[in-house]
XYZ file of C-alpha atoms in Angstrom:
696
model
C 0.048 0.030 -0.058
C 1.318 3.486 -0.863
C 2.341 5.476 2.175
C 0.599 8.858 1.605
C -0.432 11.548 4.002
C -4.256 11.424 4.556
C -5.640 14.895 5.454
C -8.103 13.182 7.730
C -5.154 12.004 9.862
C -4.428 15.731 10.773
C -4.202 16.098 14.608
C -7.472 17.536 16.007
C -5.562 20.198 17.914
C -4.786 21.976 14.561
C -8.501 22.544 13.732
C -9.303 26.164 14.408
C -10.879 26.680 17.733
C -9.542 23.592 19.334
C -5.967 24.072 20.723
C -4.059 21.937 23.102
C -6.416 22.150 26.031
C -9.632 21.183 24.218
C -7.649 18.441 22.381
C -6.915 16.711 25.583
C -10.650 16.718 26.289
C -11.522 15.447 23.019
C -8.761 12.687 23.309
C -10.817 11.168 26.264
C -13.687 10.877 23.697
C -11.285 8.925 21.349
C -10.963 11.806 18.960
C -7.443 12.391 18.034
C -7.710 13.270 14.301
C -10.130 15.004 12.012
C -11.223 11.604 10.832
C -11.981 10.471 14.339
C -14.137 13.661 14.781
C -16.080 12.955 11.745
C -16.697 9.518 13.120
C -17.923 10.785 16.498
C -21.455 10.058 15.870
C -24.499 11.482 17.691
C -25.830 9.233 20.386
C -29.326 10.798 20.100
C -31.282 13.461 18.176
C -33.592 16.267 19.242
C -36.542 16.940 17.082
C -37.540 20.432 18.261
C -40.888 20.739 16.547
C -42.108 17.296 17.255
C -45.296 17.001 19.138
C -44.841 15.215 22.534
C -47.042 14.466 25.505
C -45.977 13.540 29.049
C -48.792 10.887 29.133
C -47.038 9.007 26.242
C -43.912 8.480 28.251
C -43.099 4.843 28.994
C -42.130 3.925 32.491
C -38.938 2.092 33.328
C -37.454 2.967 29.873
C -35.213 5.739 28.406
C -37.500 8.548 27.019
C -36.533 11.903 25.525
C -38.919 14.840 25.994
C -39.300 18.527 25.008
C -41.178 20.711 27.335
C -41.391 24.129 29.226
C -39.695 24.846 32.520
C -42.436 25.938 34.784
C -40.678 25.687 38.273
C -37.196 25.471 39.575
C -36.763 24.692 43.372
C -33.974 23.798 45.640
C -35.487 21.532 48.297
C -34.134 20.218 51.610
C -34.955 16.536 52.145
C -33.726 14.584 55.255
C -30.916 17.280 55.770
C -29.793 17.047 52.127
C -30.574 19.310 49.250
C -32.321 18.190 46.139
C -32.792 20.225 42.863
C -36.292 19.745 41.466
C -37.234 21.164 37.897
C -40.915 20.809 36.805
C -41.497 20.532 33.115
C -44.955 20.702 31.444
C -46.415 19.931 28.123
C -49.159 22.341 28.799
C -51.263 19.540 30.441
C -49.288 17.191 32.463
C -46.038 17.551 34.556
C -42.708 15.648 34.520
C -40.552 16.162 37.700
C -36.673 16.229 37.063
C -34.563 15.641 40.197
C -30.963 15.959 41.069
C -29.560 14.528 44.241
C -26.031 15.805 43.527
C -25.655 19.251 41.622
C -23.683 22.301 41.712
C -24.819 25.974 41.582
C -23.917 25.845 37.809
C -26.677 23.496 37.195
C -29.279 25.397 39.488
C -28.373 28.666 37.633
C -28.857 27.040 34.295
C -32.700 26.739 34.532
C -35.203 29.519 34.203
C -39.024 29.303 34.013
C -40.312 29.708 30.563
C -37.408 27.920 28.907
C -37.792 25.281 26.224
C -35.770 22.272 27.411
C -35.045 18.777 26.167
C -34.482 16.055 28.751
C -33.548 12.363 28.387
C -33.574 9.628 31.056
C -35.276 6.665 32.701
C -38.825 7.499 33.460
C -40.226 6.259 36.772
C -43.645 6.816 38.480
C -43.677 8.230 42.051
C -46.773 9.217 43.838
C -48.826 9.089 40.578
C -46.470 11.441 38.713
C -43.750 10.894 36.130
C -40.183 11.711 37.147
C -36.666 11.376 35.871
C -33.675 11.128 38.115
C -30.474 13.068 36.979
C -31.627 13.219 33.371
C -29.596 14.618 30.538
C -30.631 18.041 29.539
C -30.222 20.679 26.774
C -31.581 24.145 26.913
C -32.745 24.740 23.340
C -31.704 27.913 21.436
C -29.134 28.733 24.031
C -26.296 30.863 22.839
C -27.575 30.826 19.162
C -28.245 33.552 16.889
C -30.834 33.640 14.055
C -28.032 33.174 11.396
C -26.526 30.336 13.286
C -26.776 27.193 11.088
C -28.026 25.010 13.929
C -30.590 27.585 15.018
C -32.426 26.908 11.684
C -32.426 23.056 12.076
C -35.522 21.216 13.223
C -33.326 18.095 14.191
C -30.185 18.611 16.448
C -27.510 16.047 16.832
C -26.572 15.170 20.612
C -23.023 14.155 20.786
C -21.367 12.336 23.733
C -19.271 14.884 25.630
C -16.651 15.067 28.342
C -15.060 17.631 30.800
C -15.972 21.219 29.856
C -16.912 20.440 26.262
C -20.342 21.851 25.470
C -22.836 20.644 22.996
C -22.798 23.785 20.993
C -18.978 23.615 20.715
C -19.261 20.003 19.295
C -21.881 20.870 16.830
C -19.773 23.756 15.540
C -16.652 21.721 15.360
C -18.217 18.915 13.452
C -19.602 21.365 11.010
C -16.308 23.243 10.581
C -14.566 20.030 10.006
C -17.115 18.875 7.497
C -16.819 22.083 5.610
C -13.049 22.073 5.462
C -12.335 18.321 4.857
C -15.460 16.777 3.067
C -13.495 16.794 -0.344
C -10.877 14.451 1.413
C -13.512 11.602 2.505
C -12.781 8.828 0.146
C -14.820 5.595 -0.489
C -13.585 2.570 1.564
C -15.993 -0.242 0.439
C -15.770 -2.070 -2.837
C -18.370 -0.782 -5.432
C -20.043 -4.235 -5.677
C -20.695 -4.189 -1.866
C -22.138 -0.673 -2.104
C -24.500 -1.722 -4.947
C -25.485 -4.950 -3.325
C -26.467 -3.391 0.000
C -27.682 -0.140 -1.493
C -25.313 1.942 0.740
C -24.767 5.705 0.076
C -21.403 6.905 -0.550
C -19.111 7.392 2.531
C -19.342 11.161 2.174
C -23.110 11.271 1.851
C -23.507 8.752 4.728
C -21.415 11.031 7.070
C -23.433 14.131 5.944
C -26.697 12.256 6.742
C -25.547 11.086 10.099
C -24.408 14.641 11.335
C -26.812 16.856 9.430
C -29.791 14.665 8.389
C -33.279 15.240 9.556
C -35.014 11.968 8.593
C -34.463 9.271 11.241
C -35.061 6.423 8.689
C -32.207 7.842 6.442
C -29.966 8.516 9.502
C -30.185 4.801 10.411
C -29.676 3.643 7.120
C -26.292 5.667 7.018
C -25.399 4.271 10.357
C -25.956 0.858 9.155
C -23.413 1.479 6.393
C -20.668 2.313 9.000
C -21.665 -0.623 11.227
C -21.248 -2.882 8.291
C -17.914 -1.148 7.356
C -16.549 -1.600 10.877
C -17.422 -5.101 11.105
C -16.336 -5.898 7.436
C -12.843 -4.559 8.014
C -12.493 -6.517 11.368
C -13.674 -9.700 9.422
C -11.220 -8.951 6.676
C -8.437 -9.246 9.329
C -9.868 -12.558 10.612
C -10.286 -13.868 7.048
C -6.854 -13.085 6.198
C -5.609 -14.829 9.492
C -7.815 -17.873 8.568
C -6.352 -18.001 5.081
C -2.904 -18.081 6.371
C -3.497 -21.101 8.772
C -5.261 -22.899 5.911
C -3.015 -22.215 3.073
C 0.365 -20.652 4.307
C 1.198 -22.094 7.681
C 2.371 -25.731 7.219
C 1.468 -27.922 10.279
C 2.439 -31.496 11.000
C 1.006 -34.299 8.982
C -0.061 -36.916 11.453
C -1.092 -40.407 10.491
C -4.206 -41.993 12.229
C -2.149 -45.084 13.292
C -5.035 -46.497 15.382
C -2.493 -47.625 18.170
C -3.089 -45.429 21.236
C -6.271 -43.817 20.034
C -7.986 -47.261 19.272
C -6.956 -48.525 22.769
C -8.364 -45.339 24.322
C -11.723 -45.938 22.542
C -11.912 -49.614 23.456
C -11.093 -48.779 27.153
C -14.046 -46.449 27.489
C -16.927 -47.931 29.632
C -19.453 -45.939 27.474
C -20.458 -45.231 23.831
C -19.362 -41.932 22.418
C -22.288 -39.652 21.436
C -22.962 -38.625 17.726
C -21.690 -35.027 18.517
C -18.377 -36.521 19.942
C -17.823 -38.804 16.879
C -18.590 -35.848 14.618
C -16.121 -33.589 16.358
C -13.432 -36.329 16.471
C -13.655 -36.647 12.637
C -13.261 -32.890 12.216
C -10.036 -32.920 14.399
C -8.670 -36.070 12.689
C -9.258 -34.329 9.321
C -7.306 -31.248 10.487
C -4.443 -33.100 12.044
C -3.883 -35.428 9.133
C -3.821 -32.613 6.830
C -0.718 -30.540 5.792
C -2.181 -27.286 7.331
C -1.942 -26.175 10.953
C -4.940 -27.074 12.945
C -6.518 -23.905 14.359
C -9.804 -25.019 16.044
C -12.089 -23.958 18.744
C -13.986 -26.774 20.549
C -17.144 -25.520 22.344
C -19.042 -27.684 24.616
C -21.555 -27.175 27.470
C -20.848 -28.340 30.884
C -20.632 -32.142 30.875
C -20.746 -32.587 27.132
C -17.560 -34.750 26.912
C -14.727 -32.343 25.794
C -12.169 -34.338 27.844
C -12.364 -37.583 25.948
C -11.994 -35.581 22.606
C -9.080 -33.802 24.029
C -7.361 -36.853 25.049
C -8.081 -38.539 21.688
C -6.385 -35.574 19.868
C -3.409 -35.693 22.064
C -2.980 -39.391 21.712
C -3.127 -38.892 17.951
C 0.056 -36.592 18.377
C 1.738 -38.973 20.683
C 1.331 -42.032 18.623
C 3.102 -40.040 15.882
C 6.053 -39.443 18.173
C 5.125 -35.822 19.051
C 4.557 -34.162 22.418
C 0.999 -33.088 23.268
C 0.666 -30.083 25.581
C -2.473 -28.865 27.630
C -2.463 -25.463 29.195
C -5.044 -24.735 31.963
C -6.000 -21.349 33.530
C -5.599 -22.348 37.158
C -3.533 -24.882 39.072
C -6.787 -26.590 40.350
C -7.893 -27.490 36.788
C -4.448 -28.338 35.579
C -4.003 -30.747 38.508
C -7.521 -32.283 37.913
C -6.357 -32.892 34.266
C -3.109 -34.394 35.477
C -4.888 -36.894 37.818
C -7.499 -37.822 35.349
C -5.005 -38.376 32.479
C -2.458 -40.110 34.808
C -4.947 -42.610 36.064
C -6.181 -43.400 32.537
C -2.995 -43.317 30.654
C -0.277 -44.537 32.987
C -2.236 -47.554 33.981
C -3.396 -48.672 30.561
C -1.198 -46.993 27.875
C 2.247 -46.609 29.612
C 2.462 -42.998 28.506
C 4.770 -40.465 30.396
C 3.002 -37.439 31.727
C 4.656 -34.391 33.283
C 2.856 -31.451 35.135
C 4.590 -27.936 35.191
C 3.330 -25.317 37.723
C 4.286 -21.822 38.603
C 6.477 -20.942 41.510
C 9.433 -23.117 42.893
C 9.037 -26.561 44.008
C 11.041 -29.694 44.298
C 11.414 -31.538 40.896
C 10.597 -28.733 38.748
C 13.994 -28.387 37.241
C 14.021 -32.176 36.420
C 10.393 -31.842 34.901
C 11.731 -29.095 32.495
C 14.640 -31.274 31.465
C 12.364 -34.180 30.730
C 10.155 -31.999 28.492
C 13.304 -30.646 26.734
C 14.771 -34.028 25.971
C 11.638 -35.628 24.883
C 11.111 -37.969 28.010
C 7.791 -36.405 28.440
C 4.897 -37.410 26.040
C 2.064 -35.279 27.555
C 2.734 -32.039 29.377
C 0.123 -30.395 31.432
C 0.541 -27.056 33.072
C -0.530 -23.487 33.686
C 0.908 -20.245 32.349
C 4.213 -21.624 33.584
C 4.534 -23.297 30.283
C 5.015 -19.829 28.736
C 8.279 -19.186 30.735
C 11.308 -18.506 28.476
C 13.177 -21.517 30.050
C 10.602 -24.029 29.019
C 11.637 -25.817 25.816
C 9.537 -28.484 24.019
C 11.403 -31.295 22.384
C 9.000 -31.924 19.557
C 5.476 -30.150 20.182
C 2.924 -31.481 17.886
C -0.320 -30.368 19.498
C -1.095 -27.582 21.983
C -4.546 -27.539 23.790
C -5.591 -24.538 25.552
C -8.309 -25.220 28.139
C -10.827 -22.460 29.185
C -8.960 -20.260 26.562
C -11.015 -17.126 27.279
C -9.120 -16.806 30.628
C -5.872 -16.411 28.606
C -4.948 -13.041 27.040
C -4.672 -12.927 23.099
C -0.754 -12.477 23.646
C -0.368 -15.387 25.902
C -2.050 -17.663 23.434
C 0.137 -16.258 20.589
C 3.309 -17.220 22.470
C 2.355 -20.855 22.056
C 0.781 -20.600 18.657
C 3.850 -18.896 17.023
C 6.375 -21.426 18.317
C 8.655 -22.370 15.359
C 7.612 -26.149 15.757
C 4.147 -25.050 14.220
C 2.123 -27.375 16.496
C -1.581 -27.948 15.802
C -3.875 -25.815 18.043
C -7.024 -26.719 19.818
C -8.821 -24.207 21.970
C -11.456 -25.533 24.428
C -14.373 -23.522 25.925
C -16.814 -24.773 28.479
C -18.494 -21.594 28.433
C -20.933 -21.720 25.435
C -20.228 -18.747 23.324
C -23.070 -16.849 21.454
C -22.633 -16.939 17.766
C -22.033 -13.206 17.420
C -19.199 -13.180 19.862
C -17.678 -16.328 18.394
C -17.559 -14.893 14.857
C -16.064 -11.785 16.339
C -13.471 -13.330 18.753
C -12.695 -16.501 17.028
C -13.748 -15.687 13.535
C -10.226 -16.930 12.312
C -10.778 -20.350 13.916
C -12.685 -23.259 12.671
C -15.257 -24.214 15.287
C -16.599 -27.551 16.538
C -19.567 -27.651 18.740
C -20.633 -30.398 21.174
C -24.262 -29.944 21.317
C -25.348 -33.408 22.811
C -24.991 -34.682 26.304
C -23.889 -38.137 27.067
C -26.768 -40.664 27.416
C -28.064 -41.048 30.983
C -27.451 -37.412 32.054
C -30.630 -36.160 33.513
C -31.492 -32.521 33.385
C -30.802 -30.589 36.747
C -34.114 -29.379 38.153
C -33.739 -25.691 38.836
C -35.893 -23.882 41.462
C -35.885 -20.176 42.377
C -36.738 -19.304 45.938
C -36.684 -15.885 47.623
C -35.237 -15.403 51.141
C -38.530 -16.477 52.864
C -38.685 -19.772 50.941
C -35.167 -20.768 51.294
C -35.800 -23.124 54.129
C -37.391 -25.555 51.731
C -34.180 -25.616 49.655
C -32.213 -26.739 52.815
C -34.791 -29.342 53.682
C -34.440 -30.971 50.248
C -30.725 -30.696 50.556
C -30.817 -32.516 54.024
C -33.094 -35.218 52.449
C -30.551 -35.703 49.638
C -27.511 -36.070 51.992
C -29.511 -38.622 54.176
C -29.896 -40.670 51.039
C -26.177 -40.475 50.190
C -26.030 -37.524 48.184
C -23.565 -34.480 48.558
C -24.332 -30.642 48.549
C -22.518 -27.557 47.312
C -23.543 -24.251 48.803
C -22.046 -21.182 47.040
C -21.727 -17.783 48.355
C -20.600 -14.519 46.658
C -18.310 -13.460 49.521
C -15.691 -15.170 51.777
C -16.394 -13.229 54.982
C -18.958 -10.593 56.192
C -18.467 -7.186 54.852
C -19.364 -3.876 56.385
C -19.739 -2.269 52.980
C -22.190 -4.599 51.424
C -24.945 -6.817 53.050
C -24.504 -10.349 51.525
C -24.555 -13.853 52.845
C -20.866 -14.820 53.177
C -19.317 -18.219 53.092
C -17.930 -18.277 56.608
C -21.323 -17.169 58.249
C -23.246 -19.766 56.137
C -20.731 -22.456 56.988
C -21.138 -21.801 60.715
C -24.850 -21.917 60.346
C -25.226 -25.055 58.177
C -22.563 -27.096 60.172
C -24.152 -26.282 63.582
C -27.944 -26.013 62.813
C -28.810 -27.909 59.526
C -26.179 -30.452 59.107
C -24.668 -31.003 62.496
C -24.412 -34.689 62.163
C -22.778 -34.686 58.793
C -19.149 -33.593 57.672
C -19.169 -29.984 56.354
C -16.254 -28.049 55.051
C -15.459 -24.565 53.849
C -13.627 -23.743 50.661
C -12.415 -20.322 49.311
C -9.608 -18.763 47.537
C -7.574 -17.702 50.646
C -7.004 -21.221 51.820
C -3.542 -22.493 50.850
C -3.473 -24.580 47.648
C -2.413 -27.763 49.352
C -5.313 -27.623 51.949
C -7.680 -26.580 49.187
C -6.716 -29.632 47.147
C -7.146 -31.838 50.288
C -10.659 -30.547 50.919
C -11.713 -31.158 47.257
C -10.282 -34.640 47.133
C -12.058 -35.596 50.342
C -15.321 -34.171 48.830
C -14.863 -36.222 45.926
C -14.267 -39.385 47.894
C -17.422 -38.637 49.818
C -15.573 -38.008 53.144
C -17.311 -34.512 53.131
C -21.045 -34.232 52.622
C -21.559 -30.487 52.478
C -19.159 -28.078 50.874
C -19.801 -24.416 51.496
C -17.641 -22.485 48.977
C -17.189 -19.348 46.893
C -17.012 -19.678 43.108
C -13.633 -21.550 43.108
C -15.632 -24.756 42.440
C -16.944 -23.241 39.183
C -14.407 -25.218 37.164
C -13.917 -27.808 39.992
C -13.795 -31.453 40.251
C -16.286 -34.062 39.062
C -18.271 -35.367 41.839
C -20.976 -37.835 40.563
C -22.610 -38.109 44.092
C -23.179 -34.308 44.244
C -26.933 -33.854 43.607
C -27.817 -30.417 45.118
C -26.376 -26.962 44.317
C -27.605 -23.940 46.514
C -26.512 -20.569 45.285
C -26.893 -17.939 47.953
C -27.687 -14.304 46.462
C -28.140 -15.916 42.954
C -29.241 -12.538 41.763
C -25.577 -11.301 42.200
C -24.188 -13.882 39.582
C -23.927 -13.552 35.877
C -26.044 -16.007 33.782
C -23.164 -17.896 32.273
C -21.558 -18.337 35.813
C -24.870 -19.589 37.283
C -24.913 -22.095 34.424
C -21.263 -23.292 35.076
C -22.280 -23.734 38.900
C -25.309 -25.712 38.116
C -23.172 -28.048 36.034
C -21.303 -29.140 39.026
C -24.274 -31.423 39.970
C -26.219 -33.839 37.792
C -23.274 -35.952 36.905
C -24.625 -39.066 38.517
C -27.728 -41.208 38.216
C -29.688 -39.397 40.916
C -32.210 -36.674 40.344
C -30.438 -33.392 40.950
C -31.473 -29.847 42.004
C -30.134 -26.384 41.625
C -31.709 -23.882 44.149
C -31.321 -20.195 43.157
C -31.794 -18.215 46.402
C -32.409 -14.450 46.031
C -32.670 -11.592 48.345
C -34.348 -8.189 48.121
C -33.875 -5.877 46.500
C -33.447 -7.462 43.245
C -33.011 -5.544 40.041
C -35.175 -6.096 36.815
C -31.944 -7.589 35.094
C -31.512 -10.016 38.204
C -35.042 -11.191 37.648
C -34.454 -11.836 34.066
C -31.369 -13.810 34.786
C -32.989 -16.075 37.358
C -36.153 -16.639 35.058
C -33.795 -17.590 32.224
C -32.132 -20.205 34.502
C -35.392 -21.768 35.553
C -36.659 -21.859 31.986
C -33.584 -23.362 30.147
C -30.837 -25.821 30.587
C -29.406 -25.054 27.175
C -26.034 -23.386 27.701
C -25.955 -21.785 24.286
C -29.432 -20.113 24.727
C -28.294 -18.956 28.318
C -25.185 -17.438 26.779
C -27.241 -15.496 24.170
C -29.337 -14.076 26.983
C -26.335 -13.349 29.012
C -24.732 -11.400 26.190
C -27.941 -9.455 25.630
C -28.074 -8.550 29.214
C -24.524 -7.728 30.015
C -22.864 -6.847 26.647
C -19.715 -8.451 25.184
C -17.395 -6.370 27.495
C -18.548 -8.066 30.659
C -19.398 -11.474 29.214
C -16.482 -13.260 30.152
C -15.731 -11.088 33.280
C -12.627 -9.239 34.192
C -10.285 -12.045 33.204
C -11.107 -11.716 29.431
C -8.766 -9.570 27.284
C -8.756 -9.264 23.504
C -12.561 -8.449 22.989
C -12.477 -5.583 20.258
C -14.311 -2.412 21.267
C -16.318 -1.289 18.265
C -17.092 2.423 17.718
C -20.371 1.881 15.826
C -21.334 -1.773 15.976
C -23.241 -3.509 18.787
C -22.672 -7.313 18.716
C -26.213 -8.042 20.147
C -28.135 -5.566 17.943
C -26.177 -6.081 14.710
C -25.823 -9.813 14.383
C -27.457 -9.838 11.005
C -25.011 -7.161 9.636
C -22.101 -9.140 11.134
C -22.882 -12.311 9.137
C -23.239 -10.157 5.974
C -20.002 -8.492 6.563
C -18.288 -11.762 7.413
C -19.425 -13.454 4.178
C -18.284 -10.645 2.062
C -14.842 -10.342 3.856
C -14.113 -14.040 3.508
C -15.130 -14.067 -0.148
C -12.780 -11.376 -0.842
C -9.786 -12.931 0.840
C -10.483 -16.277 -0.725
C -10.151 -14.505 -4.162
C -7.559 -12.081 -3.313
C -5.726 -12.725 -0.052
C -3.184 -9.999 -0.602
C -5.824 -7.456 -1.545
C -3.703 -6.711 -4.932
C -6.533 -6.602 -7.423
C -7.498 -3.066 -8.678
C -11.138 -3.488 -7.336
C -9.714 -3.881 -3.875
C -7.334 -0.954 -3.866
C -9.608 1.080 -1.510
C -9.662 -1.707 0.985
C -6.059 -0.751 2.173
C -6.420 2.950 2.270
C -4.250 4.763 4.783
C -7.113 5.663 6.953
C -7.993 2.114 7.830
C -4.359 0.983 7.894
C -3.741 3.522 10.618
C -6.911 2.423 12.393
C -5.906 -1.156 12.602
C -2.238 -0.507 13.242
C -3.371 1.568 16.243
C -5.534 -1.201 17.531
C -2.722 -3.765 16.800
C -5.296 -5.795 14.716
C -4.129 -5.923 11.313
C -1.107 -5.006 9.244
C -1.908 -4.197 5.751
C-alpha cells in the first residue's frame, strides 16, 4: 500500500478553535484526528418541533422529551438538598430531580425555557419523574443566522469535561466544511451496490446533518457494516494463512493409542463426539496447521475428545501439551490423565506449575529432551526457560481466561504445532464470529446418554428453608451438597450472605451430624486440594464455597447446588455452577436463593435459569443482558471495542460483513486486485495499526 499523508489524519488540535487544552478533552472521547471527529457520531437526536405529550412516556424505559420549565426549586430533604425542576407539556407535569448538583446547574434553569431532557422515566406518587436526566436548553447561545438555529433536528453528541454541545456541533460542522472533499470511499463498489449503501461522504453528511431518522439509521448501518467488514477482513486473512500458508504436521491415524483409548471407554461416544473427532482428525492429518475451537456445554464430553487428539499426536512421536488457566484445573487434568494413561497405555506425563518446588528443574529437563509425552501445566508453560522437544499439539483449556498475547506465544512457536482451544463457556454466535472468527469451530451440542437435566428452582429469602430441607433429604440418601456464596467473609460495605457465616450456620444447625467443610480462595493450595479430594471421595457431605468450585472436580454423588444471592451472579456463571451437579444417576437440584432488593436484570437472569438448561441459549441471553465487554468477566482480554457496531443488535449485519470479507480474501488474499485498492487505504491501515489488529 502506498504511504501517503491522509488529510483526515491531521491532529485535532490543529483544527481552528480547538487548541491543546480542548484537544486533551477530545482525546478522552477517542478523538485524536479529523477523521476521528467525523466518526464521532451523535448518540441521540432532538426533534425540536415534534409533538410530544408526557402521558405518552413509557415507565422504566429511557425517554426523551421537550417541554417548558415551569418551576425550579432547591428542596431540603432529610438534611440534604435536592434540585427539582418541573417541566410541562401544557397539560401534564414531569419532575426532574438531582440529588447531587452544583450551583452551575441550578443557575442554568429559568422558567419559560424550552428544554430537552432524556433519562429513565419512573412513577412516584402518581407522577412521572426522571432522576439525573441529561438536559439541553434549546436555542441557548444561538443567533438567528446560526446554522443549527435553523435546524428542526439537532444531533446530541457524547461529551466530556467542559466541552459543550454547541461547541461540538460547531466543530463537526467546521471539520465537514473544510475536509469533506478528502473523504474517500472505503467499500468496494459491488458491496455498495448490493446493500444499497450511500457513499461514505453522503452517509457522514446524513448522520451529522440529516433530519429523517430512517435515512440516518440507513447511513449508520453502512458504518456498522464497514467496521465489522474490516474486522472480519483481518480474521479472514488470518484464517487463510492457517489454511494455506502455515504448514503444520501431517499426522497419521495409526490407530494404536487412539484405538486402545476408545476400546477402554466404559460408554459409547455420542454422535456429536464422533462428529467432532472426525473434524479434528481431518485437520491433524492434513498439511495445514489446525486452528480449531471446541465448544461444549458443561458435561458434554470435551475431555475424551481432547485426550483422543493428544494421543493422535503422541502415537506419531510428538509431544502433546495442555495449558489450563488455574492450578486446580491443571491438577485435575493431570490426575485424570495419569489414572487413565499410565495404567493402561504407559504414557509419560509431566505437570509444570508456577513457583518453585522440588522436581521442577527435572521436569523441565524431561520436557526438553523428549522424555515427556504429555505435558500439562498453567501459564508456567510460557516461561522462557521451558523448551519443548517436539511439540505436535497444544490444547488451551478455558481459553477465554488467557489473553490473546499469551495464546500467541504458544501458537507462534517455530515447531508449528496444531492448536486446539477449549471452551466450557458456551459462546454466543455473534461473539464467536468476532473473537474467534479466524478459527474453525466444533460444537458439542449433545449430552452423554443417561445425563438427567438438573431441576432448577428459584426461591426468595422467605422460601429458602425448603431448599435446605431438600438438601438435608438428599444427604440422608447418600448425596452431597454444594452451597455457593458470593463473599468469603462478612463485609461492612455490602450486606450479603458470606461463606464463613453460612458454613457456621449449616454445620451447627442444618447438618450438625454430617461432615461439612469450607472452601475459598484464601485457603492454601495444598489444603484446598485436600478438601476437594475428600469431597470427591465422599468424606465430606456438604461443601460451603465461593465460586472456586466453578471449574472444580467431577463429583457424581453431588446432587444439590444451593446458590446464595443468586441475583448477584452472571448467567453464564450460574450455568457453570449448576453444571457441578447432575453428573450421577440421581435426580439433581439447583436452588437459586435471591434476596431483596433484586433488579429487573437480576429477575431476568433467574427466570432464564429456571426456563432453560441449554447453555447456548443462556449464553445468548447473558450477552444480551451484560454486553460483550462483561460477558467473560474481568479476566477476559482481547475483546474488540467497536465504535459503531453492537454485537447484540447487529448480528445480521455481522453475518453479512463476514460473508463478504471471507469471499474477498479467498479470491484475493493480498488485496492486490484493482477493485480492492480502496480496502487498504491509509485511513484504515492507521486504524488497525493503532488497534494492533491488522497489518496491511
